[in-house]
Short mmCIF file of C-alpha atoms in Angstrom, two decimals:
data_model
loop_
_atom_site.label_atom_id
_atom_site.label_comp_id
_atom_site.label_asym_id
_atom_site.label_seq_id
_atom_site.Cartn_x
_atom_site.Cartn_y
_atom_site.Cartn_z
CA MET A 1369 239.45 95.76 35.08
CA SER A 1370 235.81 96.29 36.20
CA LEU A 1371 235.75 92.68 37.37
CA ARG A 1372 238.66 93.11 39.68
CA LEU A 1373 236.92 96.35 40.95
CA THR A 1374 233.72 94.45 41.60
CA LEU A 1375 235.92 91.68 43.30
CA ALA A 1376 237.61 94.12 45.33
CA LEU A 1377 234.43 95.67 46.57
CA LEU A 1378 232.56 92.44 47.32
CA ALA A 1379 235.71 91.32 49.52
CA THR A 1380 235.69 94.70 51.37
CA THR A 1381 232.01 94.21 51.78
CA CYS A 1382 232.46 90.70 53.42
CA SER A 1383 235.21 92.01 55.72
CA GLY A 1384 233.36 95.02 56.75
CA CYS A 1385 230.22 93.05 57.80
CA GLY A 1386 232.60 91.14 60.10
CA LEU A 1387 234.16 94.18 61.76
CA VAL A 1388 230.83 95.61 62.78
CA ARG A 1389 229.47 93.32 65.45
CA PRO A 1390 226.23 93.32 67.38
CA VAL A 1391 226.31 95.06 70.66
CA VAL A 1392 225.33 92.77 73.39
CA VAL A 1393 226.18 94.01 77.27
CA THR A 1394 226.76 91.18 79.67
CA PRO A 1395 225.64 92.23 83.29
CA PRO A 1396 228.23 91.90 85.98
CA GLN A 1397 228.14 88.93 88.12
CA ALA A 1398 225.80 89.23 91.23
CA PRO A 1399 225.47 87.16 94.56
CA GLY A 1400 222.66 84.87 94.72
CA SER A 1401 220.91 86.72 97.47
CA TYR A 1402 221.20 89.64 99.85
CA SER A 1403 223.03 89.58 103.25
CA THR A 1404 221.06 91.66 105.72
CA SER A 1405 221.54 89.81 109.01
CA VAL A 1406 223.03 91.99 111.71
CA GLU A 1407 224.40 89.31 114.02
CA PRO A 1408 225.47 85.87 112.83
CA SER A 1409 222.95 82.92 113.32
CA THR A 1410 222.69 79.45 112.79
CA GLU A 1411 219.14 79.22 111.95
CA PRO A 1412 216.70 82.02 111.05
CA PRO A 1413 214.38 83.28 114.15
CA PRO A 1414 210.57 82.26 114.02
CA PRO A 1415 208.59 84.93 112.64
CA SER A 1416 206.61 87.05 115.20
CA SER A 1417 203.54 89.09 114.96
CA ALA A 1418 203.40 92.67 116.45
CA PRO A 1419 200.49 93.35 118.58
CA GLU A 1420 197.71 95.93 117.70
CA GLY A 1421 199.31 99.46 117.60
CA GLU A 1422 202.88 98.06 117.70
CA ALA A 1423 205.69 98.24 114.74
CA PRO A 1424 205.59 95.00 112.79
CA SER A 1425 208.41 92.51 113.42
CA PRO A 1426 211.40 92.98 111.01
CA ARG A 1427 211.89 89.99 108.47
CA PRO A 1428 213.73 87.00 109.30
CA PRO A 1429 217.35 87.00 107.80
CA LYS A 1430 217.59 84.70 104.89
CA GLU A 1431 219.57 81.71 104.88
CA GLU A 1432 222.82 81.89 102.67
CA GLY A 1433 222.11 80.10 99.58
CA ALA A 1434 218.35 79.93 100.03
CA PRO A 1435 216.25 80.65 96.71
CA SER A 1436 214.98 83.85 96.47
CA ARG A 1437 211.50 85.15 95.02
CA PRO A 1438 212.10 87.50 91.93
CA ALA A 1439 211.29 91.22 92.60
CA GLU A 1440 207.98 92.33 91.14
CA HIS A 1441 208.37 94.84 88.22
CA VAL A 1442 206.54 97.81 89.44
CA THR A 1443 204.27 99.36 86.71
CA GLN A 1444 202.53 102.82 86.81
CA ASP A 1445 199.39 100.91 88.13
CA GLU A 1446 201.31 99.30 90.99
CA VAL A 1447 203.62 102.11 92.37
CA TRP A 1448 205.29 101.64 95.71
CA TRP A 1449 203.73 104.33 97.57
CA SER A 1450 200.36 102.74 97.05
CA ALA A 1451 201.43 100.22 100.04
CA PHE A 1452 200.43 103.32 102.34
CA ALA A 1453 196.85 103.53 101.16
CA ASP A 1454 196.82 107.34 100.82
CA PRO A 1455 195.01 108.79 97.94
CA ALA A 1456 196.13 112.50 98.99
CA LEU A 1457 199.84 111.23 98.59
CA ASP A 1458 199.39 109.64 95.48
CA THR A 1459 197.75 112.79 94.32
CA ALA A 1460 200.64 114.90 95.35
CA ILE A 1461 203.08 112.69 93.89
CA GLN A 1462 201.31 112.71 90.41
CA GLU A 1463 201.20 116.49 90.63
CA CYS A 1464 204.77 116.77 90.95
CA PHE A 1465 205.37 114.65 87.87
CA ALA A 1466 202.92 117.00 85.89
CA ASN A 1467 204.10 120.35 87.21
CA SER A 1468 207.71 120.00 88.54
CA LEU A 1469 209.81 122.36 86.63
CA VAL A 1470 212.91 120.34 87.25
CA LEU A 1471 211.31 117.14 85.62
CA HIS A 1472 210.50 119.57 82.63
CA ASP A 1473 213.70 120.54 82.13
CA VAL A 1474 215.56 117.12 82.07
CA ARG A 1475 212.57 115.50 80.56
CA ASP A 1476 212.87 117.84 77.48
CA LEU A 1477 216.92 117.32 77.39
CA ILE A 1478 215.89 113.62 76.38
CA TYR A 1479 214.13 114.68 73.17
CA GLU A 1480 216.87 117.43 72.64
CA ASN A 1481 219.74 114.94 72.58
CA GLN A 1482 217.64 112.65 70.26
CA LEU A 1483 217.63 115.55 67.77
CA ASP A 1484 221.36 116.24 67.94
CA PRO A 1485 222.36 117.23 64.15
CA ASN A 1486 225.76 115.44 64.64
CA VAL A 1487 223.77 112.19 64.99
CA PRO A 1488 222.63 110.53 61.89
CA GLN A 1489 218.97 110.71 61.83
CA GLY A 1490 216.62 108.69 59.44
CA TRP A 1491 217.33 108.12 55.72
CA TRP A 1492 217.49 111.46 54.83
CA TYR A 1493 220.51 112.34 57.08
CA PRO A 1494 223.27 111.40 54.09
CA LEU A 1495 221.22 113.21 51.49
CA GLN A 1496 222.00 116.36 50.03
CA VAL A 1497 219.94 118.17 47.35
CA GLY A 1498 220.90 121.54 45.75
CA ILE A 1499 223.64 123.64 43.89
CA LEU A 1500 226.72 121.37 44.97
CA ASN A 1501 229.24 122.71 42.73
CA PRO A 1502 230.07 126.50 42.48
CA ALA A 1503 227.77 128.14 39.74
CA GLY A 1504 228.94 131.36 38.35
CA LEU A 1505 229.99 133.52 35.52
CA SER A 1506 233.72 133.70 34.17
CA HIS A 1507 235.45 135.87 31.73
CA VAL A 1508 238.26 133.98 29.99
CA VAL A 1509 241.23 135.56 28.07
CA ALA A 1510 243.31 132.72 26.33
CA ILE A 1511 246.28 132.73 24.23
CA VAL A 1512 245.77 130.33 21.28
CA PRO A 1513 248.97 128.76 19.56
CA PRO A 1514 250.46 128.33 17.04
CA ALA A 1515 252.54 131.30 16.21
CA PRO A 1516 251.65 133.84 15.87
CA ALA A 1517 249.64 133.51 18.91
CA THR A 1518 246.32 134.80 18.91
CA GLN A 1519 244.18 136.06 21.82
CA ALA A 1520 240.67 134.99 22.36
CA ARG A 1521 238.20 136.24 24.60
CA TYR A 1522 235.08 134.71 25.70
CA SER A 1523 232.53 134.42 28.81
CA ILE A 1524 231.14 131.20 30.20
CA ALA A 1525 228.22 130.84 32.56
CA THR A 1526 227.38 127.49 34.40
CA ALA A 1527 224.93 126.32 36.65
CA ASP A 1528 223.73 122.88 37.65
CA VAL A 1529 221.72 120.92 40.34
CA GLY A 1530 223.14 117.86 42.11
CA VAL A 1531 222.21 115.02 44.47
CA THR A 1532 224.53 112.86 46.72
CA TYR A 1533 223.75 110.18 48.80
CA GLN A 1534 226.12 108.32 51.07
CA VAL A 1535 225.33 104.41 50.99
CA ASP A 1536 226.00 103.09 54.63
CA LEU A 1537 227.27 99.68 53.02
CA PHE A 1538 229.39 99.03 56.19
CA GLY A 1539 227.18 100.29 59.04
CA ASN A 1540 229.32 103.52 59.97
CA LEU A 1541 226.09 105.58 60.11
CA ALA A 1542 224.16 103.20 61.93
CA ALA A 1543 226.69 102.43 64.28
CA GLN A 1544 227.03 106.44 64.79
CA ARG A 1545 223.14 106.48 65.23
CA SER A 1546 223.09 103.74 67.67
CA ALA A 1547 225.74 105.62 69.84
CA GLY A 1548 223.76 108.95 69.67
CA MET A 1549 220.34 107.19 70.54
CA ASN A 1550 222.08 105.36 73.36
CA PHE A 1551 223.31 108.50 74.68
CA ALA A 1552 219.76 110.01 74.94
CA GLU A 1553 218.49 107.10 76.47
CA GLN A 1554 220.98 107.70 79.29
CA GLN A 1555 219.60 111.03 79.73
CA ARG A 1556 216.24 109.14 80.23
CA GLN A 1557 217.82 106.74 82.89
CA LEU A 1558 219.16 109.84 84.65
CA THR A 1559 215.40 111.42 84.41
CA GLU A 1560 214.07 108.12 85.69
CA ALA A 1561 216.24 108.50 88.70
CA ARG A 1562 215.49 111.88 89.39
CA VAL A 1563 211.74 110.94 89.28
CA GLN A 1564 212.24 108.24 91.86
CA ASP A 1565 214.10 110.50 93.99
CA LEU A 1566 211.36 112.94 93.86
CA ALA A 1567 208.80 110.42 94.77
CA GLN A 1568 211.02 109.42 97.55
CA ARG A 1569 211.71 112.92 99.15
CA ILE A 1570 207.93 113.86 98.60
CA THR A 1571 206.80 110.78 100.81
CA GLN A 1572 209.61 111.58 103.36
CA VAL A 1573 208.25 115.08 103.53
CA TRP A 1574 205.03 114.11 103.85
CA PHE A 1575 205.79 111.71 106.82
CA ASP A 1576 207.72 114.52 108.43
CA ILE A 1577 204.58 116.95 108.33
CA LEU A 1578 202.49 114.22 109.95
CA GLU A 1579 205.33 113.82 112.40
CA ALA A 1580 205.48 117.48 113.27
CA ARG A 1581 201.60 117.55 113.64
CA ALA A 1582 201.84 114.58 116.12
CA LEU A 1583 204.79 116.11 118.02
CA ARG A 1584 202.76 119.14 118.27
CA ASP A 1585 199.78 117.31 119.85
CA LEU A 1586 202.04 115.33 122.09
CA THR A 1587 203.47 118.59 123.38
CA LEU A 1588 200.23 120.51 123.96
CA ARG A 1589 199.02 117.32 125.85
CA GLN A 1590 202.13 117.13 127.90
CA ILE A 1591 201.66 120.83 128.57
CA ASP A 1592 198.17 120.17 129.96
CA TYR A 1593 199.35 117.40 132.17
CA ASN A 1594 202.35 119.47 133.55
CA LYS A 1595 199.71 122.48 134.10
CA GLU A 1596 197.65 120.00 136.29
CA LEU A 1597 200.50 118.67 138.07
CA LEU A 1598 201.65 122.20 138.76
CA ARG A 1599 198.40 123.25 140.34
CA LEU A 1600 198.71 120.04 142.42
CA ILE A 1601 202.07 121.12 143.54
CA GLN A 1602 201.30 124.77 144.33
CA ALA A 1603 198.40 123.39 146.54
CA ARG A 1604 200.65 121.43 148.42
CA PHE A 1605 203.01 124.06 148.85
CA GLU A 1606 200.64 126.34 150.23
CA GLN A 1607 199.65 123.69 152.86
CA HIS A 1608 203.42 123.68 153.56
CA LEU A 1609 203.65 119.93 152.30
CA THR A 1610 206.02 120.75 149.37
CA PRO A 1611 209.09 122.93 149.44
CA ARG A 1612 209.49 125.85 147.04
CA LEU A 1613 212.00 124.09 145.05
CA ALA A 1614 209.39 121.67 143.85
CA VAL A 1615 207.16 124.58 142.38
CA LEU A 1616 210.10 125.96 140.70
CA GLN A 1617 211.31 122.82 139.14
CA GLN A 1618 207.70 122.25 137.62
CA GLU A 1619 207.67 125.64 136.35
CA GLN A 1620 210.80 125.25 134.58
CA LEU A 1621 209.63 122.01 132.93
CA LEU A 1622 206.53 123.59 131.86
CA LEU A 1623 208.36 126.52 130.32
CA ASN A 1624 210.46 124.17 128.42
CA LEU A 1625 207.61 122.33 126.90
CA GLU A 1626 205.77 125.59 125.93
CA ALA A 1627 208.87 127.04 124.28
CA GLN A 1628 208.95 124.00 121.79
CA VAL A 1629 205.56 124.63 120.45
CA PRO A 1630 206.50 127.64 118.31
CA LEU A 1631 209.78 125.83 117.18
CA ILE A 1632 207.61 122.85 116.03
CA SER A 1633 204.98 125.28 114.22
CA ALA A 1634 208.23 126.64 112.53
CA ARG A 1635 209.33 123.21 111.28
CA SER A 1636 205.84 122.47 109.93
CA ALA A 1637 206.00 125.69 107.90
CA LEU A 1638 209.30 124.95 106.23
CA LEU A 1639 208.27 121.31 105.67
CA ASN A 1640 205.20 122.67 103.88
CA SER A 1641 207.11 125.17 101.70
CA GLU A 1642 209.50 122.59 100.74
CA LEU A 1643 206.54 120.02 99.77
CA LYS A 1644 204.94 122.92 97.58
CA ALA A 1645 208.25 123.47 96.02
CA LEU A 1646 208.70 119.87 95.20
CA LEU A 1647 205.21 119.92 93.92
CA GLY A 1648 206.17 122.74 91.38
CA ARG A 1649 204.19 125.44 93.21
CA VAL A 1650 205.38 128.42 94.56
CA PRO A 1651 206.70 127.96 98.15
CA ASN A 1652 203.93 128.70 100.82
CA PRO A 1653 204.23 127.73 104.53
CA ALA A 1654 200.25 127.09 104.80
CA ASP A 1655 199.47 123.72 105.66
CA ASP A 1656 196.71 123.11 103.09
CA ILE A 1657 198.20 119.96 101.23
CA VAL A 1658 198.48 117.13 103.74
CA PRO A 1659 194.84 116.37 105.07
CA LEU A 1660 194.36 117.38 108.79
CA GLU A 1661 192.92 113.97 109.59
CA ARG A 1662 196.12 112.03 108.49
CA GLN A 1663 198.29 110.59 111.05
CA LEU A 1664 201.51 108.66 110.63
CA PRO A 1665 200.66 105.19 109.11
CA ASP A 1666 201.56 101.78 110.27
CA LEU A 1667 204.50 99.97 108.40
CA PRO A 1668 202.89 98.05 105.22
CA PRO A 1669 204.20 94.48 104.50
CA PRO A 1670 207.62 94.37 103.40
CA PRO A 1671 208.04 94.13 99.59
CA ARG A 1672 209.66 91.12 97.83
CA LEU A 1673 213.66 91.81 97.35
CA GLY A 1674 214.23 89.37 94.87
CA THR A 1675 217.73 88.70 93.89
CA PRO A 1676 220.62 91.26 93.50
CA GLY A 1677 220.51 90.32 89.97
CA ASP A 1678 217.00 92.00 89.65
CA LEU A 1679 218.89 95.42 90.06
CA ASN A 1680 220.17 95.14 86.61
CA ALA A 1681 216.86 95.38 85.03
CA ASN A 1682 214.69 97.48 88.07
CA THR A 1683 217.06 100.18 89.01
CA PRO A 1684 217.67 103.32 86.66
CA GLU A 1685 221.17 103.38 87.71
CA MET A 1686 221.97 99.95 86.54
CA ARG A 1687 220.10 100.70 83.47
CA LEU A 1688 222.40 103.82 82.95
CA GLN A 1689 225.60 101.84 83.26
CA GLU A 1690 224.26 99.29 80.92
CA LEU A 1691 223.69 101.81 78.35
CA ARG A 1692 227.11 103.50 79.02
CA VAL A 1693 228.86 100.16 78.21
CA ALA A 1694 226.67 99.79 75.06
CA GLU A 1695 227.53 103.35 73.85
CA VAL A 1696 231.30 102.67 73.72
CA GLU A 1697 230.77 99.39 71.64
CA HIS A 1698 228.60 101.52 69.44
CA ARG A 1699 231.64 103.90 69.13
CA ILE A 1700 234.10 100.93 68.59
CA ASN A 1701 231.72 99.95 65.72
CA ALA A 1702 231.66 103.11 64.23
CA ASN A 1703 235.42 103.52 64.23
CA ARG A 1704 236.03 100.22 62.63
CA ALA A 1705 233.43 100.88 59.95
CA SER A 1706 235.37 104.31 59.32
CA TRP A 1707 238.33 102.64 58.06
CA LEU A 1708 236.44 101.09 55.21
CA PRO A 1709 235.53 102.95 51.97
CA THR A 1710 232.93 105.56 51.81
CA ILE A 1711 230.37 105.19 48.95
CA GLU A 1712 228.30 108.13 47.54
CA LEU A 1713 225.95 108.03 44.65
CA VAL A 1714 226.05 111.41 42.83
CA GLY A 1715 224.19 112.84 40.15
CA SER A 1716 223.82 116.37 38.59
CA VAL A 1717 221.76 118.20 35.94
CA GLY A 1718 222.96 121.49 34.63
CA ALA A 1719 223.66 123.91 31.48
CA ALA A 1720 226.53 126.04 30.40
CA LYS A 1721 226.78 128.79 27.83
CA VAL A 1722 229.76 130.33 26.15
CA GLY A 1723 229.25 133.68 24.86
CA PRO A 1724 225.92 135.28 23.87
CA SER A 1725 225.93 134.08 20.37
CA GLU A 1726 226.56 130.03 21.36
CA PRO A 1727 223.57 127.86 22.00
CA VAL A 1728 223.12 126.63 25.86
CA LEU A 1729 225.09 123.26 26.49
CA HIS A 1730 223.22 120.91 28.73
CA GLN A 1731 225.34 118.43 30.99
CA SER A 1732 224.31 115.72 33.22
CA VAL A 1733 226.31 113.39 35.30
CA VAL A 1734 225.59 110.28 37.19
CA GLY A 1735 227.90 108.16 39.14
CA VAL A 1736 229.56 106.59 42.14
CA ASN A 1737 232.25 108.20 44.31
CA LEU A 1738 234.64 106.12 46.48
CA THR A 1739 236.79 107.56 49.06
CA TRP A 1740 239.08 105.58 51.28
CA ALA A 1741 241.41 106.82 53.88
CA PHE A 1742 244.21 104.07 54.45
CA PHE A 1743 245.44 106.02 57.50
CA ASP A 1744 243.99 108.78 59.78
CA GLY A 1745 245.69 109.73 62.72
CA ARG A 1746 242.69 110.88 64.79
CA ARG A 1747 240.70 107.80 64.09
CA PHE A 1748 243.90 105.87 65.15
CA THR A 1749 244.22 107.60 68.33
CA GLU A 1750 240.55 106.93 68.88
CA HIS A 1751 241.05 103.21 68.14
CA MET A 1752 243.56 103.17 70.72
CA ARG A 1753 241.62 104.90 73.24
CA LEU A 1754 238.10 103.30 73.03
CA PRO A 1755 239.24 99.88 74.38
CA ILE A 1756 240.48 101.50 77.50
CA GLN A 1757 237.23 103.43 77.87
CA LEU A 1758 235.37 100.14 77.42
CA HIS A 1759 237.20 98.72 80.22
CA ARG A 1760 236.60 101.53 82.46
CA ARG A 1761 232.81 101.27 81.76
CA HIS A 1762 232.70 97.68 82.79
CA VAL A 1763 234.42 98.65 85.98
CA GLN A 1764 231.93 101.36 86.77
CA TYR A 1765 229.23 98.78 85.87
CA GLN A 1766 230.39 96.41 88.54
CA LEU A 1767 231.09 99.16 91.03
CA ALA A 1768 227.52 100.71 90.30
CA LEU A 1769 225.96 96.95 90.89
CA ASN A 1770 227.99 96.76 94.55
CA THR A 1771 226.72 100.16 95.47
CA ALA A 1772 223.11 99.21 94.50
CA ILE A 1773 223.32 96.04 96.44
CA GLY A 1774 224.59 97.74 99.29
CA ARG A 1775 221.88 100.28 99.23
CA VAL A 1776 219.28 97.47 99.19
CA GLN A 1777 221.00 95.76 102.43
CA ASP A 1778 221.63 99.14 104.26
CA ALA A 1779 218.08 99.96 103.96
CA VAL A 1780 216.82 96.58 105.15
CA VAL A 1781 219.18 96.50 107.93
CA GLN A 1782 218.30 100.01 109.10
CA GLU A 1783 214.52 98.94 108.48
CA GLU A 1784 214.95 95.79 110.78
CA THR A 1785 216.95 97.69 113.55
CA GLY A 1786 214.28 100.53 113.64
CA ALA A 1787 211.64 98.44 114.03
CA THR A 1788 213.23 96.60 117.07
CA ASN A 1789 214.15 99.98 118.48
CA LEU A 1790 210.43 101.24 118.10
CA ARG A 1791 209.03 98.25 119.71
CA ALA A 1792 211.50 98.70 122.74
CA LEU A 1793 210.85 102.37 123.00
CA ARG A 1794 207.01 101.68 122.91
CA ALA A 1795 207.47 99.18 125.95
CA GLN A 1796 209.45 101.86 127.75
CA VAL A 1797 206.82 104.40 127.06
CA GLN A 1798 204.33 101.94 128.72
CA LEU A 1799 206.48 101.22 131.49
CA GLY A 1800 207.27 104.98 131.91
CA GLN A 1801 203.50 105.72 132.09
CA ARG A 1802 202.94 103.26 134.88
CA LEU A 1803 206.07 104.54 136.88
CA LEU A 1804 204.85 108.16 136.55
CA ASP A 1805 201.25 107.27 137.69
CA GLU A 1806 202.97 105.13 140.77
CA ALA A 1807 205.21 108.11 141.59
CA ARG A 1808 202.42 110.70 141.47
CA ARG A 1809 200.19 108.30 143.59
CA LEU A 1810 202.97 108.12 146.37
CA PHE A 1811 203.68 111.85 145.81
CA GLU A 1812 199.93 112.65 146.59
CA GLN A 1813 199.67 110.49 149.58
CA GLY A 1814 202.85 112.12 151.08
CA LEU A 1815 204.99 108.72 150.71
CA SER A 1816 207.37 110.26 148.18
CA ASP A 1817 209.21 113.60 147.47
CA TYR A 1818 208.55 115.53 144.08
CA LEU A 1819 211.89 114.43 142.93
CA THR A 1820 210.57 111.09 141.89
CA VAL A 1821 207.88 112.43 139.95
CA LEU A 1822 210.16 115.11 138.21
CA SER A 1823 212.45 112.22 137.22
CA ALA A 1824 209.71 109.81 136.03
CA LEU A 1825 207.92 112.62 134.14
CA THR A 1826 211.04 113.96 132.43
CA ASN A 1827 211.72 110.29 131.24
CA LEU A 1828 208.34 109.80 130.11
CA VAL A 1829 208.46 113.13 128.08
CA GLY A 1830 211.88 112.13 126.37
CA LEU A 1831 210.66 108.44 125.72
CA GLU A 1832 207.41 109.58 124.14
CA ARG A 1833 209.27 112.08 121.64
CA ALA A 1834 211.71 109.43 121.01
CA SER A 1835 208.91 106.93 120.14
CA LEU A 1836 207.18 109.20 117.64
CA GLN A 1837 210.64 110.23 115.84
CA ALA A 1838 211.67 106.51 115.85
CA GLN A 1839 207.99 105.72 114.07
CA ARG A 1840 209.01 108.25 111.39
CA VAL A 1841 212.54 107.19 110.96
CA LEU A 1842 211.16 103.71 110.41
CA LEU A 1843 208.70 104.78 107.78
CA ASN A 1844 211.72 106.72 106.25
CA HIS A 1845 213.57 103.52 105.99
CA ARG A 1846 210.80 101.73 104.24
CA VAL A 1847 210.60 104.36 101.89
CA ALA A 1848 214.62 104.00 101.25
CA VAL A 1849 214.19 100.22 100.66
CA TYR A 1850 211.55 100.76 97.94
CA ARG A 1851 213.86 103.33 96.20
CA SER A 1852 216.69 101.11 96.31
CA LEU A 1853 214.84 98.39 94.73
CA GLY A 1854 213.81 100.83 92.01
CA GLY A 1855 211.16 99.96 89.48
CA THR A 1856 209.97 100.33 85.83
CA TRP A 1857 207.06 102.67 86.55
CA SER A 1858 209.36 105.91 86.24
CA ARG A 1859 209.55 105.33 82.42
CA ASP A 1860 205.90 106.46 81.80
CA VAL A 1861 206.89 109.87 83.56
CA THR A 1862 209.63 110.34 80.89
CA LEU A 1863 207.21 109.83 78.23
CA ASN A 1864 204.86 112.54 79.03
CA ARG A 1865 206.08 115.51 76.80
CA GLU A 1866 204.06 118.63 76.10
#
């Protein structure tokens, strides 16, 4: 009999080892390269170099099927914002990582999930030590045969201390532990995505503040120029060389420019408040974080895009989807192992005493408990549900990859289009300045009326503002490219724990 039981347990063990399989997640198929060409082209255009002070040329579109350089794995020592070479920006982002209350909250949630009491943790999880069987005092009244029956009365006291330990022979607890730790790692990837989003937002607000300052300086210069032009028009009006209408038109243009100064100052104050909130400080509109001598930087060299397949390892969104697939695989293993026997090692030491005059009886038990549920409706329902959930996770994995590829391509296309637009605007600004100078020269010589000057001046004011805004938007597009490519540097931020 014992031999049969041993052989049955051995056969069950072998079959159980086959049911619990290693979890290996295969990434979804990705194209070999990105598609960032806006217009169809038979051959890539030659690279062009931008003149001094102008926006760099957009990267040429890659030939279809051409080999791509792998994207670099960005580490804590090589973060993407270092390309802007601004130590103050790096200090601000590091302050956010250290003091942001949002990061403190989501970062602590990682370790909270790791200590979930429902997840098997370490060797001590299946161990129980203590008074496992009820201890107590009982008073017994018994009828003792044969006839005539006699009545016996006695008291019995029992107490024992026991130990039980579940042997994870078939990997049920290990699969549950893997699924629980996987869920905690999912929270880490969500935290990494939040970290990268904060770095992106801080950089964008930083550039917005620099743009607001540059716009205010530009507006003040335009106001000074229009005041000088107004004095010229008033002098010509007093000499009856210019109608009153020209004076009124120039005054209206000047008032419009002066009315924009407080609006720009208010926007700058709001941006500074937002920046302080992102850094974990109390919001304050004072402009005391971005150094006053800073200006909007030039566009740094473009990063290596690599291949779309690199996004599986570089972006937290894709790492999250991989973990979500692995989580269901671990739960499938746990469900399979739950159909196999549960083995517990048990032992107890105790004592019993019957009546005050009887000696104390010592007892000890050592053995193995085996429980085996041949059918469980809840586990059977879970067995039917998990494959459907696994299929959905694979679909979501593929969808996340498509979304990540689209983010990279959209950001690159926007950057290339923005660079082209900025070069065109700067060329128009130069032409508009020459047009205004020529119109003013003809007006001062009496060879043209004021309407030509007003038209050229209004056109130049709009072009200068559009050029400044396009420069800031181009920088934001570059930041979006960095964010879409992801990086592994954000993991170090999630490891910082008070």
